[in-house]
Coordinates of C-alpha atoms in Angstrom, one line a residue:
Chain A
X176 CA 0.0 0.0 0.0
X177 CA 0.9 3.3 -0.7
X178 CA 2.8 5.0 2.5
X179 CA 2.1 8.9 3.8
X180 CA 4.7 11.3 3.4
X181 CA 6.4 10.3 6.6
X182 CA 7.0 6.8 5.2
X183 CA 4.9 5.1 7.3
X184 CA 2.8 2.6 5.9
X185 CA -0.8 3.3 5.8
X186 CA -1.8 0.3 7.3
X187 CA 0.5 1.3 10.3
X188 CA -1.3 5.0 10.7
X189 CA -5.1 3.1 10.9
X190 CA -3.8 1.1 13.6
X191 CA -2.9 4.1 15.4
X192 CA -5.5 6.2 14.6
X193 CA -8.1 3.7 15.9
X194 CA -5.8 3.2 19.3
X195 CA -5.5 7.3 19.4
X196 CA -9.0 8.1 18.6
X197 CA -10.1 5.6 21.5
X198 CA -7.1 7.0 24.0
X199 CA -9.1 10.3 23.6
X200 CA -12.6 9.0 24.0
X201 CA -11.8 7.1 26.9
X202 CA -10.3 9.7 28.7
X203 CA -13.0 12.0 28.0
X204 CA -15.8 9.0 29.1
X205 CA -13.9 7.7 32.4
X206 CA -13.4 11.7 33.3
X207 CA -17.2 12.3 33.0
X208 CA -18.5 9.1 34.6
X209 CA -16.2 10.2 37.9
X210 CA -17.5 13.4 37.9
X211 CA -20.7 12.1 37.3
X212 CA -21.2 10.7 40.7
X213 CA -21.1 13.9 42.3
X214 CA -24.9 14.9 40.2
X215 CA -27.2 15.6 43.4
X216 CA -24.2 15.5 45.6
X217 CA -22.3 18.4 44.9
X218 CA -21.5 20.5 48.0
X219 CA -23.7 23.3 46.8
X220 CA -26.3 23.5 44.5
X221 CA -24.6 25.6 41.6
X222 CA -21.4 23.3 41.9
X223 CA -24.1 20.4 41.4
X224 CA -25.4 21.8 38.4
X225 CA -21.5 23.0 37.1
X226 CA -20.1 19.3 37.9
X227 CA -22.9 17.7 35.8
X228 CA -22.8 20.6 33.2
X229 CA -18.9 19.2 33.0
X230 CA -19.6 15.9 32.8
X231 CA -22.2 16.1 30.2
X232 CA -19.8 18.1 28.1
X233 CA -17.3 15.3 28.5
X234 CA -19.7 13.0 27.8
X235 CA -20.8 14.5 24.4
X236 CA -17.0 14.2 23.8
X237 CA -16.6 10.5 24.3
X238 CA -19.9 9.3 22.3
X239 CA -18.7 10.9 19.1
X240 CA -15.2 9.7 19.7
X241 CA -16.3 5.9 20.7
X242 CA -18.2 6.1 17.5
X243 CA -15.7 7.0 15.8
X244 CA -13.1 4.5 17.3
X245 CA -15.6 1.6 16.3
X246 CA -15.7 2.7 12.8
X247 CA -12.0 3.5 12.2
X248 CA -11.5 -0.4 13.8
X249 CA -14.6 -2.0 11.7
X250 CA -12.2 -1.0 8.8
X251 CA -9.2 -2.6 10.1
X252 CA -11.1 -5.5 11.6
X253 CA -14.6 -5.9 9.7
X254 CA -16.5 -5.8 13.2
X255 CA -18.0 -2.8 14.6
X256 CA -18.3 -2.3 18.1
X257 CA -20.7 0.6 18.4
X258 CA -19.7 3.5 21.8
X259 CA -22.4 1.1 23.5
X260 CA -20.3 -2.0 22.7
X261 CA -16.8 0.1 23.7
X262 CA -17.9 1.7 27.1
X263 CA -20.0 -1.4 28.6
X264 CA -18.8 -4.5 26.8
X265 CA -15.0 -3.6 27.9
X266 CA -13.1 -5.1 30.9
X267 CA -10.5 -2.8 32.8
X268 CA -7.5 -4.0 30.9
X269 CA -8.7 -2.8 27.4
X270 CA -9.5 0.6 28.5
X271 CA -6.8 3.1 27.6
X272 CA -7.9 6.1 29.7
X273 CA -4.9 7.9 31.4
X274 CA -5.0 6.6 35.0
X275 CA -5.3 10.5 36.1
X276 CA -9.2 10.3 35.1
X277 CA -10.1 7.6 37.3
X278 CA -8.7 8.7 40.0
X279 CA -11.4 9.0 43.1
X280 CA -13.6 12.2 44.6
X281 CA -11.8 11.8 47.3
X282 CA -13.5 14.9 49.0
X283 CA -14.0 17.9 46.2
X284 CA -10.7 19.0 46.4
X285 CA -9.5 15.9 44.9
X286 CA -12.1 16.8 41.9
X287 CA -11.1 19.9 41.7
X288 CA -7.2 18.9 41.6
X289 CA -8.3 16.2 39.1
X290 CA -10.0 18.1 36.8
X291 CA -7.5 21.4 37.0
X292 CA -4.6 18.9 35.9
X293 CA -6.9 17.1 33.2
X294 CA -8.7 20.3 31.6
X295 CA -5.1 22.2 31.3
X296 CA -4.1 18.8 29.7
X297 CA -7.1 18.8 27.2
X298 CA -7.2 22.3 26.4
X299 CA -3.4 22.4 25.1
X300 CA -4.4 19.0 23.4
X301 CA -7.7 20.0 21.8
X302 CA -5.8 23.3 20.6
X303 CA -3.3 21.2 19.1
X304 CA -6.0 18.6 17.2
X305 CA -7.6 21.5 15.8
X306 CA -5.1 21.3 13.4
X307 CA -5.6 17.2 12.4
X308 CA -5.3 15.9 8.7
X309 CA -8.1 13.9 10.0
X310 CA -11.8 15.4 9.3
X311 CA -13.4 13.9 12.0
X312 CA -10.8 14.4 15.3
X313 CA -10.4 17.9 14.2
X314 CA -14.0 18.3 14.6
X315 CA -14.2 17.0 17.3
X316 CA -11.4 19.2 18.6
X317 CA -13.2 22.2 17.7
X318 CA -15.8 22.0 19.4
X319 CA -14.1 20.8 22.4
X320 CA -11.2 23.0 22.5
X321 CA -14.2 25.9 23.2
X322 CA -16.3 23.5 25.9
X323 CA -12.6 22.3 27.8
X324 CA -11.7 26.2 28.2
X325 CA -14.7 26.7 30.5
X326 CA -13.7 23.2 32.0
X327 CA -9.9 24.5 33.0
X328 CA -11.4 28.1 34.0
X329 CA -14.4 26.6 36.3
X330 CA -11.4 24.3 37.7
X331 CA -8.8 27.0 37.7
X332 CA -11.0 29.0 39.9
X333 CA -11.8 26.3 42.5
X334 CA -8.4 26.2 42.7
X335 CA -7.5 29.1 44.0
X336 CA -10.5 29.9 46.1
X337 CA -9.6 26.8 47.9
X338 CA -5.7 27.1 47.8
X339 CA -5.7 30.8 49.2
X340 CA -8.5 30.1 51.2
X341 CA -8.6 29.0 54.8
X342 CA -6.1 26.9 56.5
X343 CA -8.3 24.1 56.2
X344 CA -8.8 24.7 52.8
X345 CA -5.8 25.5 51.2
X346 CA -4.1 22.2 52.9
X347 CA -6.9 19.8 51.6
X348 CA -6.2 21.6 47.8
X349 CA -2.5 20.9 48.9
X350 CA -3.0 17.1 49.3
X351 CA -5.7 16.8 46.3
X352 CA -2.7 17.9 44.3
X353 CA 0.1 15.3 45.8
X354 CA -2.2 12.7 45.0
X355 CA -3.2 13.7 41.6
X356 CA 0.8 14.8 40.4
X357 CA 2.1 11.0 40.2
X358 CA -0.4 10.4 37.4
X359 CA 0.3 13.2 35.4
X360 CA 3.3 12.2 33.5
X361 CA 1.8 9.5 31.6
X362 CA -0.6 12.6 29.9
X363 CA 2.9 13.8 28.1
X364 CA 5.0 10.5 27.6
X365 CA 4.6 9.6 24.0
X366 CA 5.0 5.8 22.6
X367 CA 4.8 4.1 19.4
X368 CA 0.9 5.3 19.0
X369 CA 1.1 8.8 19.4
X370 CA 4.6 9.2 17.5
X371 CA 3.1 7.4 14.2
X372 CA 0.1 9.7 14.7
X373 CA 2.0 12.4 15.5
X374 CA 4.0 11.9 12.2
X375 CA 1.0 11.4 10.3
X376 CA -0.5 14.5 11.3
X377 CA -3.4 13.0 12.4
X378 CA -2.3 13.4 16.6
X379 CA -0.6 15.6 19.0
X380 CA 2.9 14.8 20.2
X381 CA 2.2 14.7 23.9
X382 CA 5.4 15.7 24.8
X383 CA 4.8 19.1 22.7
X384 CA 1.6 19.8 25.1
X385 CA 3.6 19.7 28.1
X386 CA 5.5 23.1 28.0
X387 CA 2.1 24.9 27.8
X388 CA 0.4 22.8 30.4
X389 CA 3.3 23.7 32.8
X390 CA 2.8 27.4 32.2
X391 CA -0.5 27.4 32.8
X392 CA -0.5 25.2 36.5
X393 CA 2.6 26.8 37.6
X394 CA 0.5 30.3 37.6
X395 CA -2.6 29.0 39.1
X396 CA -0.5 27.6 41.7
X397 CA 0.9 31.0 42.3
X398 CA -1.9 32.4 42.5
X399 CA -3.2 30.0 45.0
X400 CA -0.1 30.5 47.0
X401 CA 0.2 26.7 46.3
X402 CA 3.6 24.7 45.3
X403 CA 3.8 22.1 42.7
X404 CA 4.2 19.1 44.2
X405 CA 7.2 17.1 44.0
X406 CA 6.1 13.3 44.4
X407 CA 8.0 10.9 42.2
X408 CA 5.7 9.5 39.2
X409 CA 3.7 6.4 39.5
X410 CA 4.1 3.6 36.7
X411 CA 2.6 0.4 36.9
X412 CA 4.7 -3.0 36.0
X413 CA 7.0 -2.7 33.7
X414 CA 6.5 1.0 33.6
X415 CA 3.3 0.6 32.3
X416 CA 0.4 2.8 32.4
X417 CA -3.5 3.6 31.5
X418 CA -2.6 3.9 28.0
X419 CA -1.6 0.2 28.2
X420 CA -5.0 -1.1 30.3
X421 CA -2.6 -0.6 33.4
X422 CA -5.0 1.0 36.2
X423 CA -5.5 2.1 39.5
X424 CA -7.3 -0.4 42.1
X425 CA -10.1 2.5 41.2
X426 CA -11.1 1.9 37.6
X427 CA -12.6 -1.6 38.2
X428 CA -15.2 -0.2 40.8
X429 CA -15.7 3.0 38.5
X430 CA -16.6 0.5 35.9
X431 CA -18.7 -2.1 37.5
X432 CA -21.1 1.0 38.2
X433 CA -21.2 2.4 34.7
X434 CA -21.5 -1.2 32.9
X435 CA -23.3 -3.4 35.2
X436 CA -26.8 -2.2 34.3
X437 CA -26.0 -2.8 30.6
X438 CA -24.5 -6.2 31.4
X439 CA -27.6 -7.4 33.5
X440 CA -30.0 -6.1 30.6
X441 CA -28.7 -6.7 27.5
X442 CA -29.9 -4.5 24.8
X443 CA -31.9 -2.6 27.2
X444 CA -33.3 0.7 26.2
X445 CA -35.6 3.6 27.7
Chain B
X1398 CA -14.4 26.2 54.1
X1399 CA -14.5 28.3 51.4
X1400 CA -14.3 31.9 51.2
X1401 CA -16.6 33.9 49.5
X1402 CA -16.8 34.3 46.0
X1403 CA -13.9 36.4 44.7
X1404 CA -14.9 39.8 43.7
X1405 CA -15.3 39.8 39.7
X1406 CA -12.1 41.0 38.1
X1407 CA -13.2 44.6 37.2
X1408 CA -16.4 46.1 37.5
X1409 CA -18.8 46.7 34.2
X1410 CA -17.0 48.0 31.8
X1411 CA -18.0 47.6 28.3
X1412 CA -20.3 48.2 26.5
X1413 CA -22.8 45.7 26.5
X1414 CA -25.1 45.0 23.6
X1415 CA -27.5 46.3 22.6
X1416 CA -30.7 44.9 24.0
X1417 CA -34.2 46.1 23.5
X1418 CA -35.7 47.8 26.2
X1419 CA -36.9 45.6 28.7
X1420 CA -41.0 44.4 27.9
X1421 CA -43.3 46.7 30.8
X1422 CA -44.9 43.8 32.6
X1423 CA -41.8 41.0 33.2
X1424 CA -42.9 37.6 32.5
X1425 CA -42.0 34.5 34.3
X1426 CA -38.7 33.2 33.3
X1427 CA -38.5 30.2 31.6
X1428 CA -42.3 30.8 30.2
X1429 CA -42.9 27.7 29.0
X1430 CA -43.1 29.4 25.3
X1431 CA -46.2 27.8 24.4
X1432 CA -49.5 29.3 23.5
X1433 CA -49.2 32.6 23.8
X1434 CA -46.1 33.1 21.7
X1435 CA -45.3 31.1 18.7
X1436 CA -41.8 30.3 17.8
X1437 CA -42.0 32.1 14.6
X1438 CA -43.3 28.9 12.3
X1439 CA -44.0 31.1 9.1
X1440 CA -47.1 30.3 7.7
X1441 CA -46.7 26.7 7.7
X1442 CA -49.5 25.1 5.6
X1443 CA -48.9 22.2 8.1
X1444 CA -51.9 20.3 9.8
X1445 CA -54.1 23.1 9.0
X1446 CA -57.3 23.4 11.8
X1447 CA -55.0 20.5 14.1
X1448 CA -55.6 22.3 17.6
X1449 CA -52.4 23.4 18.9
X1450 CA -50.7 21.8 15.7
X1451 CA -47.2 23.6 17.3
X1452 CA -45.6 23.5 20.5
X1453 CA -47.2 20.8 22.0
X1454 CA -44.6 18.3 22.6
X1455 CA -42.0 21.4 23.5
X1456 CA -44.3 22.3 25.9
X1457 CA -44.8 19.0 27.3
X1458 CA -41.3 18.3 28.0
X1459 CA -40.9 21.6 29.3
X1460 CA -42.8 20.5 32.2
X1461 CA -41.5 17.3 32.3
X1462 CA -44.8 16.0 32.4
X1463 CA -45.7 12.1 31.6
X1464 CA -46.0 13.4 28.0
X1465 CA -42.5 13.8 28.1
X1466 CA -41.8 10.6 29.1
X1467 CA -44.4 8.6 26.6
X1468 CA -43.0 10.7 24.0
X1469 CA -39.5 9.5 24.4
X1470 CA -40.4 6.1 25.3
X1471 CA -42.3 5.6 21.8
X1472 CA -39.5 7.3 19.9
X1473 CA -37.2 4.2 19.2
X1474 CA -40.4 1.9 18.8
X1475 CA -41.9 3.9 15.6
X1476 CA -38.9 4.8 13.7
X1477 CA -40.7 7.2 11.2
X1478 CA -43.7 8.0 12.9
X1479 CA -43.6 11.3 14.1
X1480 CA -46.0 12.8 16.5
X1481 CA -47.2 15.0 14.0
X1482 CA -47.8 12.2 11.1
X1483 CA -51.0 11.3 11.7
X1484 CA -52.6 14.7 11.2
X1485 CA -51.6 15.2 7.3
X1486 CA -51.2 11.9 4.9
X1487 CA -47.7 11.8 3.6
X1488 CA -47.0 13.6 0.5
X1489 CA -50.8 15.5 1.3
X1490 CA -49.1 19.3 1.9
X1491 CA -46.3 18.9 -0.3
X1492 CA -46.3 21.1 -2.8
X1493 CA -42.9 20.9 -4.7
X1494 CA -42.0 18.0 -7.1
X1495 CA -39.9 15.3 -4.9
X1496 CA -36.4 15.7 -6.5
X1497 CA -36.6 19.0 -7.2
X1498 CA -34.4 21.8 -6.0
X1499 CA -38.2 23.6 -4.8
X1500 CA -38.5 20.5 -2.6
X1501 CA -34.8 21.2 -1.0
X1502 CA -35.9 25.0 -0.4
X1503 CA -39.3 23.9 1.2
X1504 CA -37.2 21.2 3.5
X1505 CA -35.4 23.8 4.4
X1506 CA -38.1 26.3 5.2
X1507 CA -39.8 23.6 7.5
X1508 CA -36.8 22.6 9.2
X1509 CA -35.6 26.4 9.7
X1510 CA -38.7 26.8 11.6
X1511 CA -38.4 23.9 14.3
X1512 CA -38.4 25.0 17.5
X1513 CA -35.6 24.1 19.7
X1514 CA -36.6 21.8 22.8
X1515 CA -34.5 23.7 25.2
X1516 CA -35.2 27.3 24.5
X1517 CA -38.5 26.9 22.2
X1518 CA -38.7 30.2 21.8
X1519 CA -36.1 30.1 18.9
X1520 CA -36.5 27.9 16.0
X1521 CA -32.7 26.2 14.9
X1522 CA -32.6 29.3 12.1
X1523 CA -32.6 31.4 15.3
X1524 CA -30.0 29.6 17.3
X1525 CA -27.6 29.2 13.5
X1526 CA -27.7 25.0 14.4
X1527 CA -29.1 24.7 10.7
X1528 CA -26.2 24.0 8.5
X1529 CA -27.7 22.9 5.0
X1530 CA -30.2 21.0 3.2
X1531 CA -28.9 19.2 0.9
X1532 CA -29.2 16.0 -1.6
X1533 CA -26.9 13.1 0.0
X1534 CA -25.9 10.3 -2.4
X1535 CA -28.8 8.6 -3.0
X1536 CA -30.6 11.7 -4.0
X1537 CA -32.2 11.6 -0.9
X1538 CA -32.6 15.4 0.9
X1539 CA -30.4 15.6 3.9
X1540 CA -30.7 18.1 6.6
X1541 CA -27.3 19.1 8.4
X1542 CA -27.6 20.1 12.0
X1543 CA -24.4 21.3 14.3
X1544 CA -25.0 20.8 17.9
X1545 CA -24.4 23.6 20.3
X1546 CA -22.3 21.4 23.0
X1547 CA -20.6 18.4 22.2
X1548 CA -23.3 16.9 25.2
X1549 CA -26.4 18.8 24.3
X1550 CA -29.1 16.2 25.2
X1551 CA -31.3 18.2 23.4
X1552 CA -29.9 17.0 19.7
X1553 CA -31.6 13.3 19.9
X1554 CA -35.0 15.7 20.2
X1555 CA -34.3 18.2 17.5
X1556 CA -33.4 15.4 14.8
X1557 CA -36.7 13.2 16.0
X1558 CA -38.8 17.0 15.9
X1559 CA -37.3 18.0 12.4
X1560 CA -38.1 14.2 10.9
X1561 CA -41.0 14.3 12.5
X1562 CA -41.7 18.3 11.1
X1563 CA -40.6 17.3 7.7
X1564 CA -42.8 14.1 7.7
X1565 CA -46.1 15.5 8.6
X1566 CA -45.4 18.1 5.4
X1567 CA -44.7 14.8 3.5
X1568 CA -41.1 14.8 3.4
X1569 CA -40.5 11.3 4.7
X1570 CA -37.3 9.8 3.3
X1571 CA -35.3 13.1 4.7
X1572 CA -32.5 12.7 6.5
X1573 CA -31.5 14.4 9.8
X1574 CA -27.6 14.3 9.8
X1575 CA -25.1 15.8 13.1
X1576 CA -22.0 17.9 11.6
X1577 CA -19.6 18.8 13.9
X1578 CA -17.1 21.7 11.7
X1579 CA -17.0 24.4 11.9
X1580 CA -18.4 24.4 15.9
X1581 CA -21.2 26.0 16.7
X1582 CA -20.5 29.6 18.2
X1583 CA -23.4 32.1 20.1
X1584 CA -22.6 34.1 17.0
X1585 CA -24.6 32.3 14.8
X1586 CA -28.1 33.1 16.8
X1587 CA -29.4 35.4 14.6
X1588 CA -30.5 39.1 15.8
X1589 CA -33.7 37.9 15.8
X1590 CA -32.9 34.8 17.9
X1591 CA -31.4 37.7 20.4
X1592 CA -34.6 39.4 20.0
X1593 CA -36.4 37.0 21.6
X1594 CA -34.2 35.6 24.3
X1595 CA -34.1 38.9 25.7
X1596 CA -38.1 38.9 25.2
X1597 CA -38.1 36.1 27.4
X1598 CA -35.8 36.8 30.0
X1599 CA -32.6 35.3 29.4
X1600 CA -30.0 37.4 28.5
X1601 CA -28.3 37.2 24.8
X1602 CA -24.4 36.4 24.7
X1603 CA -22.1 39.0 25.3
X1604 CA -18.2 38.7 26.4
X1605 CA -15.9 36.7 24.9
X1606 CA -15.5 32.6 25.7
X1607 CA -12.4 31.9 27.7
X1608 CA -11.1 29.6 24.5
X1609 CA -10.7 33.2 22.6
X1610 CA -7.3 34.1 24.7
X1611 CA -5.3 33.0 28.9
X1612 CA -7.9 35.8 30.1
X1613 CA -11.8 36.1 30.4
X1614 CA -13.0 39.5 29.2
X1615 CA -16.2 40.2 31.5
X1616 CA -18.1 42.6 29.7
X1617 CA -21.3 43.8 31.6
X1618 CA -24.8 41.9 31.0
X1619 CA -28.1 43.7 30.9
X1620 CA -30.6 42.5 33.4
X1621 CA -33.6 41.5 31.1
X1622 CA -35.7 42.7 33.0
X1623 CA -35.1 46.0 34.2
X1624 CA -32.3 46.7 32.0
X1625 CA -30.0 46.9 34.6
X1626 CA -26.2 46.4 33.9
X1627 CA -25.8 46.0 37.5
X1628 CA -25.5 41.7 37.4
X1629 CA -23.3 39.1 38.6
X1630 CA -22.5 35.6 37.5
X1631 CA -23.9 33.5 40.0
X1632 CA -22.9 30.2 38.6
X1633 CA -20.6 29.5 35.1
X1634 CA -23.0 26.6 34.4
X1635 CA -26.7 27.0 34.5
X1636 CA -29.8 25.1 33.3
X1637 CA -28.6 23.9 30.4
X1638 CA -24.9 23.5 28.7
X1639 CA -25.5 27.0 26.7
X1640 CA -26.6 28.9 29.9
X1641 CA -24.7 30.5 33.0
X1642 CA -26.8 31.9 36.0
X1643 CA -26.5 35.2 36.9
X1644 CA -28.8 37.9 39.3
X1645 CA -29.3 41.2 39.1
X1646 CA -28.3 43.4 41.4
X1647 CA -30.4 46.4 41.0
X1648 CA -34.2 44.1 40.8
X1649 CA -32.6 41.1 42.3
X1650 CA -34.1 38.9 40.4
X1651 CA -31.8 35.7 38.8
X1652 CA -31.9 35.3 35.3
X1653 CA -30.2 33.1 32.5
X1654 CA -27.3 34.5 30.3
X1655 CA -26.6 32.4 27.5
X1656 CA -22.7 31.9 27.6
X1657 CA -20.6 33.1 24.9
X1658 CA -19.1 29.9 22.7

């Protein structure tokens, strides 16, 4: 088959694609689902409604995405798995969702930690897609790039209202963000997947999204009177990750709530 | 353990804009838009003498009434039925030749003129989610909707409401398709669209989105109901993904702003 410009045989860049293109939407689904437990638990009623305003958004994200995932690997495969058949019919080790999204709501600084470090992430990465050769991820990005902006800003300002708050306050934001900082390296390291994407045109170089990103958490920490934290990065086995199917002990749980309805009732619909 | 809301970052600056003069007696705020006020359907020769042919449904859901429910429920189970269908035999109001490029510009009419479920007070022409009507490859006519938010619950609903819309005038093989580029942005809703939110209390988009540059811009949003440019945000997110919550601080009443996207 004929090969891109980069060389790399065509065949090689679907693969990747469909691995990408499913990376992103499981991020984006994992992300909303944990935030998603917080609807009618928020600690105040419009932090309710913004949480689930957030997730929904996120949500929106991950069903075109799944979508498309399923049809880039019906091509390479001849099955389709539909975003019903990707986000219920999976187990823990074939999602691909950076571990950072699955992380637990610990108490809502932990959310607000979680979703600071992942919105600053998606924002520099949506910016960045914008720009793909392919049709559909940079549509995707376009819309998204303009939702994840309010994401980062909503987070950005929780941030700081808790950071330079009270005592109490500011050292709960202070441990929400030691636990969150060991999974944020695995956002930026790139592997075999994102460089033939990358080279294709069709992907972000994570690595390239990491200057921005620092930019933007180093002054919301300042202006929290917060530090960055300096805890050592957690890999799995092997240095393995969530982009691998490498998770936290909290995925599975995560998981057996989302899926286990559709599991019990097959087909199910309302 | 939180301290109080930060002070907004500047006081009203800008100038907002413009926004008709606040209507004398205010109306309740999310008035369910039905009777009184039809979302501009122009002179549909639709179901002619059907009672209430229009907003029914809308106003149904706006309640969140059973309706709602029995009306989503059927949805899946009769794939082309519409609500409307049974009022007007297929092919009955149509008045352009199938095929022809008069058929296209009377889809489009009809679907221009849907209300949308969330803010029925515009119809998609309003809100700029109508992208094109045009023939797909199998000559069939395809209408091209762009959702607002990548979430907006609201698009299974417009694409049922438009087939269902289109069906009723005897356009039944059309074809409601999602397009994502270029994204939506509150600049599409047309001044008329902006027109009536303000009619209706929630206030039209002003400022600039946060994805437009590191620093939000807060420009100053009219109160409308007393005009007022006195008004907070009281929460980023509000009812639904297009909406933040703010009050005003001269009649102190809350009102919707739609967000600038």
């Amino acid at each position: 088959m004929s090969g891109n410009e980069n060389g790399a045989p065509q065949a090689e860049v679907d693969t990747a694609t469909a691995a990408y293109v499913l990376r992103l939407g499981d991020d984006a689904l994992i992300a909303s689902q944990r935030l998603a437990e917080l609807a009618a638990r928020g600690p105040q009623l419009e932090e309710d409604v913004a949480l689930a305003n957030i997730a929904l958004d996120l949500l929106g994200q991950a069903r075109v995405l799944l979508d498309y995932a399923g049809r880039l690997e019906e091509q390479l495969t001849g099955v389709l798995r539909t975003e019903d058949d990707l986000a219920f019919l999976r187990d823990e080790r074939q999602f691909c969702n950076a571990r950072l999204v699955e992380l637990p709501n610990t108490d809502f600084a932990h959310t607000v930690a979680r979703q600071l470090l992942f919105s600053g992430y998606a924002l520099e990465l949506y910016t960045a897609l914008q720009g793909s050769a392919d049709e559909t991820v940079a549509g995707v990005a376009g819309k998204a790039v303009k939702e994840v902006a309010y994401h980062r800003d909503h987070a950005a300002r929780w941030a700081v209202r808790l950071g330079d708050g009270t005592e109490e306050s500011s050292e709960r934001m202070a441990a929400a963000l030691e636990a969150c900082w060991p999974y944020t390296g695995e956002l930026f390291t790139p592997d075999e997947v994102t460089r033939t994407v990358a080279a294709a045109g069709v992907g972000a170089d994570p690595a390239g999204l990491r200057p921005g990103w620092d930019a933007f958490i180093d002054g919301v920490l300042a202006e929290a009177g917060l530090h960055r934290p300096e805890t050592a990065q957690i890999t799995g086995p092997a240095g393995l990750g969530g982009r691998q199917g490498v998770h936290t002990e909290h995925l599975g749980y995560l998981l057996a709530e989302m899926q286990h309805i559709h599991r019990s009732h097959p087909g199910a619909t309302w | 353990m939180v301290t109080g809301p930060r002070p907004p970052a500047g006081a009203p600056t800008a100038e907002p804009r413009a926004v008709p003069p606040p209507p004398g007696p205010p109306e309740p705020a999310a008035a369910p838009a039905g009777g009184e006020r039809r979302p501009a359907a122009p002179d549909l020769p639709a179901a002619v003498g059907a009672p209430a042919a229009e907003p029914g449904p809308y106003r149904v859901r706006e309640q969140g009434g059973p309706g709602d429910r029995d009306r989503r429920g059927a949805a899946p189970a009769a794939p082309p039925a519409p609500p409307e269908a049974g009022r007007s035999g297929p092919g009955a109001e149509s008045g352009a030749e199938p095929g022809g490029a008069a058929e296209l510009a009377e889809i489009e009419r009809i679907a221009a003129s849907v209300p949308d479920p969330e803010m029925p007070m515009l119809t998609l022409e309003d809100l700029g989610i109508l992208r094109a009507v045009r023939r797909g490859g199998d000559g069939r006519p395809v209408v091209e909707v762009t959702p607002t938010y990548s979430g907006c619950p609201a698009m299974d609903a417009i694409r049922e409401d438009v087939r269902g819309r289109l069906a009723a005038h005897g356009h039944t093989g059309a074809e409601v398709r999602t397009v994502l580029s270029p994204p939506w942005s509150t600049d599409l809703i047309t001044e008329e669209g902006r027109r009536k939110l303000a009619e209706h209390g929630i206030a039209p988009p002003t400022g600039r989105a946060p994805a437009a540059g590191a620093v939000m811009v807060p420009l100053s949003v009219r109160c409308p109901r007393c005009g007022s440019t006195r008004t907070r945000e009281l929460s980023r997110f509000g009812s639904t993904a297009c909406r933040a919550l703010r009050v005003c601080d001269a009649c102190r009443e809350p009102f919707d702003h739609v967000k600038p996207l």
